[in-house]
Short mmCIF file of C-alpha atoms and ligand atoms in Angstrom, two decimals:
data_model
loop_
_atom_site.label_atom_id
_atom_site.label_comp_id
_atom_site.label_asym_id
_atom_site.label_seq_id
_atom_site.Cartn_x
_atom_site.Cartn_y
_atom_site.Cartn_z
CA UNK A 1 -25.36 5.97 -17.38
CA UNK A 2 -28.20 4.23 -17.57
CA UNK A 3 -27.91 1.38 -14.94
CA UNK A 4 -26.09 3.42 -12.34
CA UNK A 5 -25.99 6.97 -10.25
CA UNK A 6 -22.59 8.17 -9.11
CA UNK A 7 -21.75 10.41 -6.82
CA UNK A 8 -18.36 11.55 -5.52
CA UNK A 9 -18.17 13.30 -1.69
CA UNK A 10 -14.39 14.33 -1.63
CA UNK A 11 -12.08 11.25 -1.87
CA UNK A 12 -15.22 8.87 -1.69
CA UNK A 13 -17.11 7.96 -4.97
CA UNK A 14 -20.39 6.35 -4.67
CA UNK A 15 -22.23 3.69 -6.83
CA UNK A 16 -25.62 3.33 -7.15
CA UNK A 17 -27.03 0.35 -8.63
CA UNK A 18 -30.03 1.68 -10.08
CA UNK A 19 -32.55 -0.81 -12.23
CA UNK A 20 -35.29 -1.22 -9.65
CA UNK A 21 -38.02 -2.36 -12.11
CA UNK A 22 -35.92 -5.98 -11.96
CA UNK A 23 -34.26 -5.58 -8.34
CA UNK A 24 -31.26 -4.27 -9.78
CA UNK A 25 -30.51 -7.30 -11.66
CA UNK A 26 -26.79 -7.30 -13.32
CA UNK A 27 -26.82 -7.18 -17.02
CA UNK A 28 -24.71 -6.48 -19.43
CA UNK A 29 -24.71 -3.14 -19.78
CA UNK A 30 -24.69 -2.50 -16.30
CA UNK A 31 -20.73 -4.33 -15.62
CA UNK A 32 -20.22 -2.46 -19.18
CA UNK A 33 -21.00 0.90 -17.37
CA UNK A 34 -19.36 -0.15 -14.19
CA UNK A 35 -16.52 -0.69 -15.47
CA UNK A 36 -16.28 2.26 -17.65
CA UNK A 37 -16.47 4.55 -14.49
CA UNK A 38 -14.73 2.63 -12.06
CA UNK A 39 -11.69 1.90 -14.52
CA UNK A 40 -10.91 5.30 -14.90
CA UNK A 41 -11.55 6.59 -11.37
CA UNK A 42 -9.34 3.30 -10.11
CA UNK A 43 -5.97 5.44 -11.61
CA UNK A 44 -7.30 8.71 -9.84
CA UNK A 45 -4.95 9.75 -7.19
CA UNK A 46 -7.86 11.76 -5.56
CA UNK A 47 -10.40 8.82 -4.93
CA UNK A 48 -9.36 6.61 -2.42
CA UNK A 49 -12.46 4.56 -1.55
CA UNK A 50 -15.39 2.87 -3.66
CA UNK A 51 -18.74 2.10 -2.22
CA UNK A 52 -21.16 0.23 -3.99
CA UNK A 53 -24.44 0.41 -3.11
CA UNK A 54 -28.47 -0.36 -4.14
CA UNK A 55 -31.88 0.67 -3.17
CA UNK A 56 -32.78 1.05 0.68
CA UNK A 57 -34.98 -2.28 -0.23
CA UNK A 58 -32.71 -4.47 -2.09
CA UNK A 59 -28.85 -4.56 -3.08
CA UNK A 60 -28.90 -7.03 -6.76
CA UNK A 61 -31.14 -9.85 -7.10
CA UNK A 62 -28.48 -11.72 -9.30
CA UNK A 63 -27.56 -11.81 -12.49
CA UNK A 64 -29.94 -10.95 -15.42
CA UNK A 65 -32.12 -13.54 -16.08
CA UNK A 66 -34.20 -12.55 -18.94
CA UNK A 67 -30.65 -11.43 -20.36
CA UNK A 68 -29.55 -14.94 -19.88
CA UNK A 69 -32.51 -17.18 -20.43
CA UNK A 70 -32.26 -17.76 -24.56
CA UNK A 71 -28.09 -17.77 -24.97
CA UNK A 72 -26.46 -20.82 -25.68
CA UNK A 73 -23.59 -22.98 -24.30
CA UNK A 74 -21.80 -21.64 -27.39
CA UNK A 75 -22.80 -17.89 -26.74
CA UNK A 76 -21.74 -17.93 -23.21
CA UNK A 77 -18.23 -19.56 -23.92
CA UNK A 78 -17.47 -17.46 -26.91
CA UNK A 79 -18.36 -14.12 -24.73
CA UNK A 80 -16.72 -15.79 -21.77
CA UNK A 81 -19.93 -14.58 -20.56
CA UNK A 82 -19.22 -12.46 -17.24
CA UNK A 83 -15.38 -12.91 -17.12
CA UNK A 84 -15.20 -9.30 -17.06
CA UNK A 85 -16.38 -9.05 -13.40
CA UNK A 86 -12.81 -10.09 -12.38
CA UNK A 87 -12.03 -6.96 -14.37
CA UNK A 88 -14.27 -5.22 -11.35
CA UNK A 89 -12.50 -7.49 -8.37
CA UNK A 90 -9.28 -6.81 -9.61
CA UNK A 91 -9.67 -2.80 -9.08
CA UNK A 92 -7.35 -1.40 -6.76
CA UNK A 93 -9.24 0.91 -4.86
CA UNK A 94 -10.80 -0.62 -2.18
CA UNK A 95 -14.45 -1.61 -2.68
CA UNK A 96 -17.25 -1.29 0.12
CA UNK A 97 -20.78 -3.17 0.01
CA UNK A 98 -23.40 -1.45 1.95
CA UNK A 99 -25.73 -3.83 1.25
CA UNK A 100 -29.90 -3.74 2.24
CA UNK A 101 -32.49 -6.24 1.52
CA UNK A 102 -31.60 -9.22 -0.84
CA UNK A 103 -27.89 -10.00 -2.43
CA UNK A 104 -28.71 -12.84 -4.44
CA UNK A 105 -26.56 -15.06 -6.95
CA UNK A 106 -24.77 -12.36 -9.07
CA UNK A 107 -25.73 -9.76 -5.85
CA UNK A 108 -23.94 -12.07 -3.62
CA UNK A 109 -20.85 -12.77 -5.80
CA UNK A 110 -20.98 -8.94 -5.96
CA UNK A 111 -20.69 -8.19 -2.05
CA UNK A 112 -17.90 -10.75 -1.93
CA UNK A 113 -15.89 -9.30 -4.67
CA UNK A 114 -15.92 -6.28 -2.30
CA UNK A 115 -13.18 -5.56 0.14
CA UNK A 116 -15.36 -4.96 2.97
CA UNK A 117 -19.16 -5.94 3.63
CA UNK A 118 -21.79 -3.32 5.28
CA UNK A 119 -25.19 -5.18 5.80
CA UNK A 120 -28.10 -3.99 7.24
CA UNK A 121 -29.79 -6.21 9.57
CA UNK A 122 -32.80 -6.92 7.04
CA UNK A 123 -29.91 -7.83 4.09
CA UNK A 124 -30.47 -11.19 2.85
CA UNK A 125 -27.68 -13.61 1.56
CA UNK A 126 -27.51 -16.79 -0.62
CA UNK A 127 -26.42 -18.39 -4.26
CA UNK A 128 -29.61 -19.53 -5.40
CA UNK A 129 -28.85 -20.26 -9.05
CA UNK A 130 -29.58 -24.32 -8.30
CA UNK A 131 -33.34 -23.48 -8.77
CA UNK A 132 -32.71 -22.07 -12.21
CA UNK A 133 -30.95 -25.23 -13.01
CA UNK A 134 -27.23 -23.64 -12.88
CA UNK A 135 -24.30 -23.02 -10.71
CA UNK A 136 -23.12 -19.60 -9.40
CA UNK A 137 -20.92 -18.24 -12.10
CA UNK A 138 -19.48 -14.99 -10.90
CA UNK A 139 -17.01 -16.40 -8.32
CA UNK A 140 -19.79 -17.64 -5.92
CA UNK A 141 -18.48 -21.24 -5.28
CA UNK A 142 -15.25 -20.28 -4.95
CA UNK A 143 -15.27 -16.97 -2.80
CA UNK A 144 -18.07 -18.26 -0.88
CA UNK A 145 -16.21 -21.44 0.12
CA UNK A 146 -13.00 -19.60 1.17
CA UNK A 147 -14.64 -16.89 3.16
CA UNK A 148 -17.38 -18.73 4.64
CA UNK A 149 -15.84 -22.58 4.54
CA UNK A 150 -16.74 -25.74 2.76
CA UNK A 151 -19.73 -26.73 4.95
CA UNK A 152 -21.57 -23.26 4.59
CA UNK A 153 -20.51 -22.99 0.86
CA UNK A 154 -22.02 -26.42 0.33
CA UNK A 155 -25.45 -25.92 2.55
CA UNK A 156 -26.27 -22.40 0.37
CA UNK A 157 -24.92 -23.24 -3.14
CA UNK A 158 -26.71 -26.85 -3.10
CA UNK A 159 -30.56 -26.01 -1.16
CA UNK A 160 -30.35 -22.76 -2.96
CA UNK A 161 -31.44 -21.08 0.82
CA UNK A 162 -30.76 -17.74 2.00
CA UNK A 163 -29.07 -16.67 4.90
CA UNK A 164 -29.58 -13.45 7.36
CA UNK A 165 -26.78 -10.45 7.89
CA UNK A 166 -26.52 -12.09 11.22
CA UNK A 167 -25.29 -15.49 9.91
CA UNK A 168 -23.23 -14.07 7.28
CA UNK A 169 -21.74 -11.97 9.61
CA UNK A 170 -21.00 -15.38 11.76
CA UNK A 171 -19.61 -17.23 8.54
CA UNK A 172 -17.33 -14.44 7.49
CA UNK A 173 -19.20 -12.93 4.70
CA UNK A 174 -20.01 -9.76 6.32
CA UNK A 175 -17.86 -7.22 7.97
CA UNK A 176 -20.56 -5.55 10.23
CA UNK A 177 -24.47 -5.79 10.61
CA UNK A 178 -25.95 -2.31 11.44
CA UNK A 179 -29.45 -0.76 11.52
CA UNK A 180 -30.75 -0.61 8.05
CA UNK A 181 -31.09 2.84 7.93
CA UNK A 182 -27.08 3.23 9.29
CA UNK A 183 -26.26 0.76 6.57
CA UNK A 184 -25.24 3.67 3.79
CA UNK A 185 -23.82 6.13 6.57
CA UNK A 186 -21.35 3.61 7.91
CA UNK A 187 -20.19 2.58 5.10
CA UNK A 188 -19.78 5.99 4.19
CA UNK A 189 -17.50 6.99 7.17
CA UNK A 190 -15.57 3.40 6.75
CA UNK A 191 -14.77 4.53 3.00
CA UNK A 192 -13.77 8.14 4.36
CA UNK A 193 -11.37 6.63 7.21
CA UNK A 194 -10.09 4.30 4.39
CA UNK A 195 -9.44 6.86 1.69
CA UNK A 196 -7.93 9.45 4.22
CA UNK A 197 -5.08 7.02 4.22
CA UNK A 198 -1.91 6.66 2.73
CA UNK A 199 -2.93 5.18 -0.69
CA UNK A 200 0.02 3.03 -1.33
CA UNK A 201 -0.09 1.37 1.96
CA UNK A 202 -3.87 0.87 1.32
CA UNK A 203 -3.58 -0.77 -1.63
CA UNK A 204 -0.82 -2.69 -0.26
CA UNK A 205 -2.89 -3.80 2.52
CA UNK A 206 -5.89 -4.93 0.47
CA UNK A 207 -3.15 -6.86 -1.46
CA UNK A 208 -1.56 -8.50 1.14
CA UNK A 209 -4.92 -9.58 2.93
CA UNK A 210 -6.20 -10.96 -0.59
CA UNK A 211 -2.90 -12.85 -0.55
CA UNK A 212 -3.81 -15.15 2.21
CA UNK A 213 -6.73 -16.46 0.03
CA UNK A 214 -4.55 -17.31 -2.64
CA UNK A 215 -1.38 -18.81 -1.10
CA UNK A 216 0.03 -21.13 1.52
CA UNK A 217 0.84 -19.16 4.77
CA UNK A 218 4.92 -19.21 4.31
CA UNK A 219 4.65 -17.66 0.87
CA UNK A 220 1.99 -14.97 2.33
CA UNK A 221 4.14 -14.15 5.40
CA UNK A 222 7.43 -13.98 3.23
CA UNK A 223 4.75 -11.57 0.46
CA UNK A 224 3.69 -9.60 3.67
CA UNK A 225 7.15 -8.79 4.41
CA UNK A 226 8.62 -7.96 1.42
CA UNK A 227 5.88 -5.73 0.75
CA UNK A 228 6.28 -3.97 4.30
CA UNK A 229 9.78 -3.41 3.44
CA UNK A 230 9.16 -1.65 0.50
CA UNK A 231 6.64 0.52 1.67
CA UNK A 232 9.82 2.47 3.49
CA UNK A 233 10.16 3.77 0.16
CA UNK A 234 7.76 5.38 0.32
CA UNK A 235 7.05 9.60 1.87
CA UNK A 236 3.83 8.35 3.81
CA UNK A 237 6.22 6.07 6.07
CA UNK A 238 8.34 9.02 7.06
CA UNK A 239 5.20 11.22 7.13
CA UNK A 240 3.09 8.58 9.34
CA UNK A 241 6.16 7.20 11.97
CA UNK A 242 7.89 11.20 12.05
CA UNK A 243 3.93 12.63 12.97
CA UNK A 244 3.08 9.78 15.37
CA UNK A 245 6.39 10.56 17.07
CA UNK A 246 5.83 14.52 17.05
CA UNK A 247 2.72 13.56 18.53
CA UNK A 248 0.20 15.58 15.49
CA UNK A 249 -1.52 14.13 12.70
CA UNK A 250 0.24 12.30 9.78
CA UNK A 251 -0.49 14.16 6.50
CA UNK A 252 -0.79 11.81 3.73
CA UNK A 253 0.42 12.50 -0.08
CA UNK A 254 -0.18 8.56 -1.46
CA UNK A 255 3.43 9.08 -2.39
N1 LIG B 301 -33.14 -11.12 -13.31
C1 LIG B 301 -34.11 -10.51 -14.03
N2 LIG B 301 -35.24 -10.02 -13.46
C2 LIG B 301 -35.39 -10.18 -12.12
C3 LIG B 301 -34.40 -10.83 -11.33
C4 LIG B 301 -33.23 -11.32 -11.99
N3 LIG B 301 -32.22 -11.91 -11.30
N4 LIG B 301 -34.84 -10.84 -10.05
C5 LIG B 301 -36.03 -10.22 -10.04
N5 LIG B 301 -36.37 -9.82 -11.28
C6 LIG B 301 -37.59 -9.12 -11.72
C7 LIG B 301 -38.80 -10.03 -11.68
O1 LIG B 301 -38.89 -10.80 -12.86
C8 LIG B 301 -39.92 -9.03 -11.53
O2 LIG B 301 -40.18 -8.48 -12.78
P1 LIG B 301 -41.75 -8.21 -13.24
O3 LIG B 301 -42.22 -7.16 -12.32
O4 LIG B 301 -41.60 -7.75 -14.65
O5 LIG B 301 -42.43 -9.51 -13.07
C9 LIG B 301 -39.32 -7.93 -10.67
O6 LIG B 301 -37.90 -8.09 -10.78
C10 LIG B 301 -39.70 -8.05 -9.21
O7 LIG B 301 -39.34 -9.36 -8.76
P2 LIG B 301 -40.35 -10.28 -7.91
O8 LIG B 301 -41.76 -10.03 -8.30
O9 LIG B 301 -39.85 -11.69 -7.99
O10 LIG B 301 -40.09 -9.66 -6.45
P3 LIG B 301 -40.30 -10.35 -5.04
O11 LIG B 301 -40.16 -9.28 -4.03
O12 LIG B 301 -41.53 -11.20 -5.03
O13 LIG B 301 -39.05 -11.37 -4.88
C11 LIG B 301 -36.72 -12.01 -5.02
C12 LIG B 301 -37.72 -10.88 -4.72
C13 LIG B 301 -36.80 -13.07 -3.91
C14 LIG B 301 -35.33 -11.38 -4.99
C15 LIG B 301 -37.03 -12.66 -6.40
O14 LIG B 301 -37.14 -11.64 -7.38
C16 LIG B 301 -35.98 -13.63 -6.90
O15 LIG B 301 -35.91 -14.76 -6.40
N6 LIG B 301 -35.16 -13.22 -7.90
C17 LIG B 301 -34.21 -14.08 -8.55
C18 LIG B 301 -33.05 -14.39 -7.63
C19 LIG B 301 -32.08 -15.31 -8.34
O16 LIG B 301 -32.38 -16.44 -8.66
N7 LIG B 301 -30.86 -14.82 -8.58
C20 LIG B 301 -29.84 -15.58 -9.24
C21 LIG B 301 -29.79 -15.22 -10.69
S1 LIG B 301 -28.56 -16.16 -11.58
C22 LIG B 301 -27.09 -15.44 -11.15
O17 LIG B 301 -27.06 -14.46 -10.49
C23 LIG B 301 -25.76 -15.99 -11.54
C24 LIG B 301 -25.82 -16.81 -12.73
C25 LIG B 301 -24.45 -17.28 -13.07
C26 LIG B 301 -24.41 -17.80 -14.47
C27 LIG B 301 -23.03 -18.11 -14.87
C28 LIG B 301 -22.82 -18.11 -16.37
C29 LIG B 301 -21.36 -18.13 -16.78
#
């Protein structure tokens, strides 16, 4: 790996962004080798939690420019340049941001493609592509608009300004805003709680919750439901509702 460090503590694997000399700008070969390692581990009943991660000083400062600069209207389109990030959101595992210092552009749409959102309170926010004379183009107009709102979404994505962990946290961006140097620990024992879990009722959770952005609120009760009701199906159900009532703790199999 060249872009990225890994490292797996039990059911928790760890990702390390790791191209300081730009910021840990996203290129290429970076999503290639993202994707590569998370795409496996994503089938691997023992890993129940990602968290994704940068430097103590900054989380991505967007997407490669230098990368990008030269291409073409015709390059982009033909390599439906960066489609493959959806390839990244759609991962099943649940996905944790600890996130320190700047998340810019492709950093941002990063965080957001993450299930939950650890900032430190120096983490910086925003979708400054308008200064480069583009749009976001990982998902940034549309995820920020539906977790933050229109008027937010429009404010960051048109002045191109930044926001603190403190307003994203307001605007529904971030989960939590701790001490900078609590930023990786937390997140840490958030992805531990998470993977200790019953991994089908994880994932169905993280589904269901995802649901609400997609659909009107009938269809995403009606989902919710049917999806609860199956779960019975399942040997964590018995395990969880037989332990809670024989009052020890629930030993989860994922099955
Ligand atoms: N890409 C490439 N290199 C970068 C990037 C980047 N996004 N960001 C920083 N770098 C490089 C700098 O060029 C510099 O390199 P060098 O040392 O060789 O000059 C090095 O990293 C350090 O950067 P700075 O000197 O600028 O560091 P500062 O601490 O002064 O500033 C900032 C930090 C504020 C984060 C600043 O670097 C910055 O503004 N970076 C760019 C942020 C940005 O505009 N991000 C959006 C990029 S576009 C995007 O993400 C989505 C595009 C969607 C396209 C859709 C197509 C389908």
């Amino acid at each position: 790996m060249n872009n990225l460090k890994i490292e797996r503590d039990g059911r928790v694997v760890t990702v390390r962004l790791h191209r300081p000399h730009v910021l840990n700008a996203l290129n290429g070969e970076l999503l290639a080798e993202l994707l590569e390692v998370l795409g496996e581990l994503d089938t691997a009943p023992e890993v129940g939690c990602f968290v994704v991660t940068g430097s103590e000083k900054v989380f991505a400062a967007g997407a490669d420019i230098r990368e990008m600069a030269p291409r073409t209207a015709v390059d982009m389109a033909a390599e439906d340049c960066f489609a493959a990030w959806e390839t990244f959101a759609d991962l099943r595992t649940p996905k944790i941001a600890a996130v320190n210092g700047p998340a810019l552009g492709g950093g941002c749409e990063l965080a957001m493609m993450c299930d939950l959102v650890i900032a430190g309170e120096s983490a910086v926010f925003g979708q400054p592509e308008i200064k480069l004379g583009v749009i976001p183009g990982i998902g940034g107009t549309q995820r920020l608009t539906r977790l933050a709102g229109r008027a937010k979404a429009m404010d960051l994505v048109l002045t191109g300004r930044t926001m603190d962990a403190k307003e994203a946290e307001s605007c529904g961006l971030v989960s939590r805003v701790v001490p900078d140097d609590r930023v990786l620990p937390e997140a840490l024992e958030a992805a531990a709680t998470i993977a200790a879990y019953g991994r089908t009722a994880v994932r169905a959770a993280r589904e269901c919750v995802d649901r609400a952005l997609e659909t009107g609120l009938r269809d995403g009760i009606r989902y919710e439901r049917r999806v609860f009701h199956a779960l019975f199906a399942t040997h964590d159900q018995k395990e969880g509702m037989t332990a809670f009532l024989e009052k020890r703790a629930p030993r989860f199999t994922g099955r």
